[in-house]
């Protein structure tokens, strides 16, 4: 039932979930322990009774959560093994479908969804213009694109990311999204693990060996006892609404894309 991208179309491998899916599932269950991201997303656009497209859905972890209230949910994932696992996860949910596809060429009709959601997938700043155009194409007028990414300025997690990504420029990324008509809301969350071994396994797939060693030591200092481990992690939620009427020259939705745009994202972290 899947329709995938042509072999010539580039898909950037995710360094974590593509190769460490079991550990990434531990990470998914640990993230946003208090539901702060979900609260902010609902404040931006409640999806109750609407059609949602989850871009870069991985093995489908978030699909059932959207499906509880949405009219329909379409999960798009470029990696066939993950897409198959996502389909297995939602096989009993009548309002959810999963398709192979990529951000630059979404397997969805024009004006067919109300929300495009992407969480730490593809949309990381300059280079993601093709995906923004596709999101705009599949959104109905008045629809919202909601992008969740890690706040690289937020400590301690952001500091570990900056150590691994010395050329990543957080202010430039925020200027990019602002120039494309997005608002930005910073969200402070907690990751919560059952024990230190679980936290350590996740940090090892998210960072280089050198930085992971530092992150593990820092996490141990933050959690000196045994038992549950918590870790503060900051996110940014970028949201933009598709205009419902005539777009006047100079509006962000009418702005031409950068001449340097390409079909690959300059992503600090994929999926």
Coordinates of C-alpha atoms in Angstrom, one line a residue, residues 50-264:
X50 CA -9.6 17.8 11.5
X51 CA -7.3 16.0 9.1
X52 CA -3.7 15.7 10.2
X53 CA -0.6 14.9 8.3
X54 CA 2.4 13.8 10.5
X55 CA 5.5 14.2 8.5
X56 CA 8.5 12.0 9.4
X57 CA 6.3 9.9 11.6
X58 CA 9.0 7.3 12.2
X59 CA 7.5 4.1 13.5
X60 CA 4.3 5.9 14.2
X61 CA 4.6 6.7 17.9
X62 CA 2.6 9.9 17.7
X63 CA -0.1 8.7 15.3
X64 CA -2.4 7.1 17.8
X65 CA -2.3 10.3 20.0
X66 CA -3.5 12.5 17.1
X67 CA -6.0 9.8 16.1
X68 CA -7.8 10.1 19.4
X69 CA -9.4 13.3 18.4
X70 CA -8.6 13.9 14.7
X71 CA -11.0 13.0 11.9
X72 CA -8.1 11.4 10.0
X73 CA -4.4 11.0 10.4
X74 CA -1.9 10.4 7.6
X75 CA 1.6 9.4 8.6
X76 CA 4.4 10.0 6.1
X77 CA 7.8 8.3 6.6
X78 CA 10.7 7.9 4.1
X79 CA 12.3 4.8 5.6
X80 CA 10.5 1.6 4.6
X81 CA 11.2 -0.5 7.7
X82 CA 9.9 2.3 9.9
X83 CA 6.8 2.9 7.7
X84 CA 6.0 -0.8 8.0
X85 CA 6.3 -0.7 11.8
X86 CA 4.1 2.4 11.8
X87 CA 1.5 0.6 9.9
X88 CA 1.6 -2.3 12.3
X89 CA 1.2 0.2 15.2
X90 CA -2.0 1.7 13.8
X91 CA -3.5 -1.3 12.1
X92 CA -6.5 -1.3 14.4
X93 CA -7.2 2.5 14.0
X94 CA -9.6 3.1 11.1
X95 CA -8.9 6.8 10.8
X96 CA -5.1 6.4 10.3
X97 CA -3.1 5.6 7.2
X98 CA 0.7 5.4 6.7
X99 CA 2.5 6.1 3.4
X100 CA 6.1 6.1 2.2
X101 CA 7.1 9.6 1.2
X102 CA 9.4 12.5 1.8
X103 CA 8.9 16.1 2.7
X104 CA 10.0 17.4 -0.7
X105 CA 7.3 15.3 -2.5
X106 CA 4.4 14.5 -0.2
X107 CA 2.1 11.7 -1.3
X108 CA -1.0 13.8 -0.6
X109 CA -3.5 15.8 -2.7
X110 CA -3.6 19.5 -2.9
X111 CA -5.6 21.2 -0.1
X112 CA -6.3 17.8 1.6
X113 CA -5.3 18.3 5.2
X114 CA -5.8 20.9 8.0
X115 CA -2.5 20.4 9.9
X116 CA 1.0 19.4 8.9
X117 CA 2.9 18.3 12.0
X118 CA 6.7 17.5 12.0
X119 CA 8.6 16.7 15.2
X120 CA 12.4 16.8 15.0
X121 CA 12.1 15.8 11.4
X122 CA 13.4 17.5 8.3
X123 CA 12.5 21.1 9.1
X124 CA 15.7 22.5 10.8
X125 CA 16.1 25.8 9.0
X126 CA 17.8 26.8 5.7
X127 CA 17.5 24.0 3.2
X128 CA 14.0 22.9 4.1
X129 CA 12.2 25.3 1.6
X130 CA 11.1 22.5 -0.7
X131 CA 9.3 20.9 2.3
X132 CA 7.7 24.2 3.2
X133 CA 6.3 24.5 -0.3
X134 CA 4.9 21.0 -0.2
X135 CA 3.3 21.6 3.2
X136 CA 1.7 24.7 1.8
X137 CA 0.4 22.8 -1.2
X138 CA -1.3 20.0 0.8
X139 CA -2.8 22.4 3.4
X140 CA -6.3 23.8 3.1
X141 CA -6.7 27.6 3.4
X142 CA -6.5 28.4 7.1
X143 CA -4.5 25.2 7.8
X144 CA -1.5 25.2 10.0
X145 CA 2.0 23.8 9.7
X146 CA 3.4 23.0 13.2
X147 CA 7.1 22.2 13.5
X148 CA 8.7 21.0 16.7
X149 CA 12.5 21.1 17.0
X150 CA 15.0 21.0 19.9
X151 CA 16.0 24.4 21.4
X152 CA 19.7 24.3 21.0
X153 CA 20.1 27.3 23.3
X154 CA 18.4 25.5 26.3
X155 CA 20.7 23.8 28.8
X156 CA 21.9 21.2 29.4
X157 CA 20.7 19.3 26.4
X158 CA 21.3 22.2 24.0
X159 CA 24.9 22.5 25.2
X160 CA 25.6 18.9 24.4
X161 CA 24.1 19.5 20.9
X162 CA 26.2 22.5 20.3
X163 CA 29.3 20.6 21.2
X164 CA 28.5 18.1 18.5
X165 CA 27.3 20.8 16.0
X166 CA 29.8 23.6 16.3
X167 CA 28.6 25.2 13.0
X168 CA 24.9 25.1 13.9
X169 CA 23.6 28.7 14.4
X170 CA 20.4 28.8 16.5
X171 CA 19.6 32.5 15.9
X172 CA 20.0 32.0 12.2
X173 CA 17.5 29.2 12.3
X174 CA 15.0 31.3 14.2
X175 CA 15.5 34.2 11.7
X176 CA 14.8 31.7 8.9
X177 CA 11.5 30.6 10.3
X178 CA 10.5 34.2 11.2
X179 CA 11.3 35.3 7.7
X180 CA 9.0 32.5 6.4
X181 CA 6.1 33.7 8.6
X182 CA 6.3 31.4 11.6
X183 CA 5.9 32.3 15.2
X184 CA 8.1 30.6 17.8
X185 CA 7.2 29.4 21.2
X186 CA 9.9 28.0 23.5
X187 CA 8.7 25.0 25.6
X188 CA 10.5 23.6 28.6
X189 CA 9.9 19.9 29.1
X190 CA 11.2 17.0 31.2
X191 CA 12.4 13.7 29.9
X192 CA 11.6 11.0 32.4
X193 CA 13.3 7.6 32.4
X194 CA 12.6 4.5 34.6
X195 CA 16.3 4.3 35.5
X196 CA 19.7 5.5 34.7
X197 CA 20.5 2.7 32.3
X198 CA 17.6 3.8 30.1
X199 CA 18.8 7.4 30.1
X200 CA 22.3 6.4 29.3
X201 CA 21.2 4.2 26.3
X202 CA 19.4 7.2 24.8
X203 CA 22.2 9.7 25.3
X204 CA 24.6 7.2 23.6
X205 CA 22.5 7.2 20.4
X206 CA 21.9 11.0 20.3
X207 CA 25.5 12.2 20.7
X208 CA 29.1 11.3 19.6
X209 CA 31.0 9.1 22.0
X210 CA 32.9 12.1 23.5
X211 CA 29.8 14.2 24.0
X212 CA 27.7 11.3 25.2
X213 CA 30.3 10.6 28.0
X214 CA 29.9 14.3 29.1
X215 CA 26.1 14.1 28.9
X216 CA 26.0 10.9 30.9
X217 CA 28.2 12.4 33.6
X218 CA 26.1 15.6 33.7
X219 CA 22.9 13.6 34.0
X220 CA 24.4 11.6 36.8
X221 CA 25.1 14.8 38.7
X222 CA 21.5 16.0 38.1
X223 CA 20.2 12.6 39.4
X224 CA 22.5 11.5 42.2
X225 CA 20.2 8.9 43.6
X226 CA 18.9 5.6 42.2
X227 CA 15.5 5.1 40.5
X228 CA 13.8 7.5 38.2
X229 CA 15.9 9.9 36.1
X230 CA 14.7 13.2 34.8
X231 CA 16.3 15.6 32.4
X232 CA 15.3 19.1 31.4
X233 CA 15.0 19.5 27.6
X234 CA 13.9 22.6 25.7
X235 CA 12.0 22.7 22.4
X236 CA 10.8 25.3 20.0
X237 CA 7.4 25.1 18.4
X238 CA 7.2 27.0 15.1
X239 CA 3.7 27.6 13.7
X240 CA 2.3 29.2 10.5
X241 CA -1.2 29.5 9.2
X242 CA -2.0 29.3 5.4
X243 CA -3.8 32.4 4.3
X244 CA -7.5 32.0 3.5
X245 CA -7.7 34.7 0.9
X246 CA -5.6 36.7 -1.6
X247 CA -2.0 36.9 -0.6
X248 CA -0.6 40.4 -1.2
X249 CA 2.9 41.0 -2.4
X250 CA 5.3 41.1 0.6
X251 CA 3.3 38.6 2.7
X252 CA 5.5 35.8 4.0
X253 CA 3.5 33.2 2.1
X254 CA 4.3 35.1 -1.2
X255 CA 8.0 35.5 -0.4
X256 CA 10.3 33.8 -2.9
X257 CA 12.5 31.0 -1.5
X258 CA 16.2 31.6 -1.1
X259 CA 18.4 31.1 -4.2
X260 CA 20.5 28.7 -2.1
X261 CA 17.6 26.4 -1.3
X262 CA 18.0 22.7 -2.2
X263 CA 16.2 19.4 -1.8
X264 CA 18.1 18.5 1.4

